[in-house]
Short mmCIF file of C-alpha atoms in Angstrom, two decimals:
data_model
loop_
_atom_site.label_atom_id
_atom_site.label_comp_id
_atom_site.label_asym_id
_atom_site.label_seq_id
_atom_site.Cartn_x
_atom_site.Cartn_y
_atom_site.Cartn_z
CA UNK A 1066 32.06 78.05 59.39
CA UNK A 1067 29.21 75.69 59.29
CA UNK A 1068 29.07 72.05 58.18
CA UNK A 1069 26.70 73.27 54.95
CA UNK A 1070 28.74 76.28 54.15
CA UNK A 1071 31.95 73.69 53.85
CA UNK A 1072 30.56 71.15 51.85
CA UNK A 1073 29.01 73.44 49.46
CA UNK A 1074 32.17 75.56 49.17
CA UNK A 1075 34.38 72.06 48.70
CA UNK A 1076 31.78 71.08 45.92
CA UNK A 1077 32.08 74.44 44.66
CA UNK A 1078 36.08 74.36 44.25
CA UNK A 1079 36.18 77.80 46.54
CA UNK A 1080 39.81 77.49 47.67
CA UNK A 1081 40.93 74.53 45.82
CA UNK A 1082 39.62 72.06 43.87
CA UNK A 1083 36.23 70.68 43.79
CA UNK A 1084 35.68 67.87 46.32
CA UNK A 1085 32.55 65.67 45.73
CA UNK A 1086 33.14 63.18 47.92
CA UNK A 1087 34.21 65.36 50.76
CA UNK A 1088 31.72 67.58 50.19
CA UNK A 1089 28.77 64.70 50.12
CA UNK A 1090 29.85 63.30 53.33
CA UNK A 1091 29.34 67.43 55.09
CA UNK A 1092 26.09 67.94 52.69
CA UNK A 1093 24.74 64.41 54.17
CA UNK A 1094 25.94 65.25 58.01
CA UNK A 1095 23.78 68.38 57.63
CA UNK A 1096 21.07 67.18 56.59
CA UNK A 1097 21.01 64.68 59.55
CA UNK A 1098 20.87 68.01 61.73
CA UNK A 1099 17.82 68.93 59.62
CA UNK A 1100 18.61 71.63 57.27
CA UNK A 1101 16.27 71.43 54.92
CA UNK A 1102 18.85 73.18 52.16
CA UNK A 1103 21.27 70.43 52.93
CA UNK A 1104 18.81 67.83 52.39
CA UNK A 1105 17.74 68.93 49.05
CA UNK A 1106 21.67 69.08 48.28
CA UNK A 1107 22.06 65.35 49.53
CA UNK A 1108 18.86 64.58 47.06
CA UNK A 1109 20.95 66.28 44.08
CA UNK A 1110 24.02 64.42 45.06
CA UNK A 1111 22.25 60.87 45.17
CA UNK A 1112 20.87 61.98 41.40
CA UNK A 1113 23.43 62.94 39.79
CA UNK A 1114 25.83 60.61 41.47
CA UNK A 1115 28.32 63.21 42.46
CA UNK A 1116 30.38 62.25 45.57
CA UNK A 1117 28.28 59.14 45.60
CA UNK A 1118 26.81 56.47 43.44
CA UNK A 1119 23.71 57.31 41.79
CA UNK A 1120 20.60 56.16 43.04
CA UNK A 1121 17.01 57.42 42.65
CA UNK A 1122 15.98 55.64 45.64
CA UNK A 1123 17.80 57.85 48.08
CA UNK A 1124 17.56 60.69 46.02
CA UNK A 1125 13.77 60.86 46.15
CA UNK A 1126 14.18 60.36 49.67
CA UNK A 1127 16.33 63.30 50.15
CA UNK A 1128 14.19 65.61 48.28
CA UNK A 1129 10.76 64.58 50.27
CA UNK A 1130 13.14 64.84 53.66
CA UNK A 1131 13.42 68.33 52.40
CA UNK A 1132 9.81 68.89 50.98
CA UNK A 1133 8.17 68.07 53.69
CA UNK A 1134 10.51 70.78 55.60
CA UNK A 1135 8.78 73.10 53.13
CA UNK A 1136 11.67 73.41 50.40
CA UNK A 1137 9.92 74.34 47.50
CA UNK A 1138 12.92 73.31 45.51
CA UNK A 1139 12.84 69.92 46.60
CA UNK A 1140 8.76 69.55 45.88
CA UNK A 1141 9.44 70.67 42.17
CA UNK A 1142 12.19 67.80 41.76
CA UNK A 1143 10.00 65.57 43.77
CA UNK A 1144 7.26 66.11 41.49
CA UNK A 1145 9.47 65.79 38.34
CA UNK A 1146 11.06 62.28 39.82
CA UNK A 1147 7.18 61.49 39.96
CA UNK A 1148 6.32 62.45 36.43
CA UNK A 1149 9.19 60.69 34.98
CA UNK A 1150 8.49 57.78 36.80
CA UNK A 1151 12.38 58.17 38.48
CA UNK A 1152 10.99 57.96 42.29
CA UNK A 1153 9.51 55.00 43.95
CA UNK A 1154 6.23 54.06 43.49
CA UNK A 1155 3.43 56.11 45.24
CA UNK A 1156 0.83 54.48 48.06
CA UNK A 1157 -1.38 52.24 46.68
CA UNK A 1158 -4.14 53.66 44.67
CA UNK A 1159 -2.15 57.08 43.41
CA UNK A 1160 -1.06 57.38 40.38
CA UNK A 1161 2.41 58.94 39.71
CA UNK A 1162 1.46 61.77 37.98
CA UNK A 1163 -0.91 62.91 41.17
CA UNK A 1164 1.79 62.03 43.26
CA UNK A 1165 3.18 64.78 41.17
CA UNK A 1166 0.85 67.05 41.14
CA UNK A 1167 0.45 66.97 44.51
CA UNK A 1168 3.98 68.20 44.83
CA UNK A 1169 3.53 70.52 42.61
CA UNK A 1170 0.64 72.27 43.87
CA UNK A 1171 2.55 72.44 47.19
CA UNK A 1172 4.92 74.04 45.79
CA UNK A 1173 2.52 76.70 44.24
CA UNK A 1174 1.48 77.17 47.49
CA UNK A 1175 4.75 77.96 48.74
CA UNK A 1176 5.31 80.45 45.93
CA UNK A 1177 7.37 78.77 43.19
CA UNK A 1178 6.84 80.05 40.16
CA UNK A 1179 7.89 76.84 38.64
CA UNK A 1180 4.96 74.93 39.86
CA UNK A 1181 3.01 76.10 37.37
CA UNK A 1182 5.26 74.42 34.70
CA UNK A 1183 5.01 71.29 36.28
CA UNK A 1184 1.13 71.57 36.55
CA UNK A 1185 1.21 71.93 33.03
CA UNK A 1186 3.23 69.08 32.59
CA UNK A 1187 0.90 66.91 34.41
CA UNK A 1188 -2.25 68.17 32.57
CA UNK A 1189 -0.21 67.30 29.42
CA UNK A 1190 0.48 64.26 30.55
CA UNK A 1191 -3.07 63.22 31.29
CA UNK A 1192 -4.35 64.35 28.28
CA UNK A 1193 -1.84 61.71 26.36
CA UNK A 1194 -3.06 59.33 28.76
CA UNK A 1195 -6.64 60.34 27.95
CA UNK A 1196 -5.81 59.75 24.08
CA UNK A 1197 -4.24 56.92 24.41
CA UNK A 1198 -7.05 55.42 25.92
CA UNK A 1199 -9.03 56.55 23.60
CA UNK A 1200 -7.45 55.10 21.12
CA UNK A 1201 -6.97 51.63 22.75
CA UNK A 1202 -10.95 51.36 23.07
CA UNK A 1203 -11.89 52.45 19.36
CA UNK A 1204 -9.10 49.33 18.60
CA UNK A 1205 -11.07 46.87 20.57
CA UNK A 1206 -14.34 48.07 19.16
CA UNK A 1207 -13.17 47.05 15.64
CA UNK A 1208 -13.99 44.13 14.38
CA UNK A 1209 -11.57 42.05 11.44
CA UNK A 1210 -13.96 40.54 8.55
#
């Protein structure tokens, strides 16, 4: 049996109970081989803090380990960590949400079908910006008598 197939089974509870921790340490081990799959699971681990404290950090480094080894999966939580402002900042001079959509459109490209929702949340979320804007300049242009 492979290293992944254990430490999802153990998280899983096949043949006992459910094992986090052990199951974390196997996830994590695989990844180091390069398994994309296992990298995106030590990403999920990191978030939800599940056989290891929580931390965004690693997290978003687990899921771009894994989307950049073309797992589609990984680019649509990459691009969500993104949007939500969850993952560390982007290089200088991008703004989260194209960090996003950058992620997302690779993902499109790799034939998610979810990309498309988080395209659409990154128009949405431009637009707002956009308003908001907007709104901030017609307040300066006011004048108090």
């Amino acid at each position: 049996m492979s290293t992944y197939t254990l430490a999802t089974w153990l998280c899983q509870g096949r043949g006992g109970e459910e094992d986090w921790d052990r199951g974390f340490e196997l996830h994590r081990q695989a990844a180091g081989m390069g398994m994309p799959q296992a990298m995106y699971n030590t990403a999920t681990h990191f978030f939800a803090g599940r056989g290891v404290v929580q931390d965004m950090v690693q997290a978003a480094h687990w899921f771009q380990q894994a989307a950049e080894a073309g797992f589609s999966k990984a680019m649509i939580n990459l691009g969500n960590m993104h949007l939500e402002g969850l993952a560390p900042a982007p290089p200088v001079g991008v703004a989260p949400v194209d960090e996003a959509r950058r992620w997302f459109e690779r993902a499109a490209m790799a034939g998610d079908s979810a990309a498309a929702e988080g395209l659409a949340k990154c128009d949405a979320a431009l637009a707002t910006a956009t308003e908001k804007e907007k709104a901030e300049e017609g307040e300066k242009g006011k004048t108090i008598n």
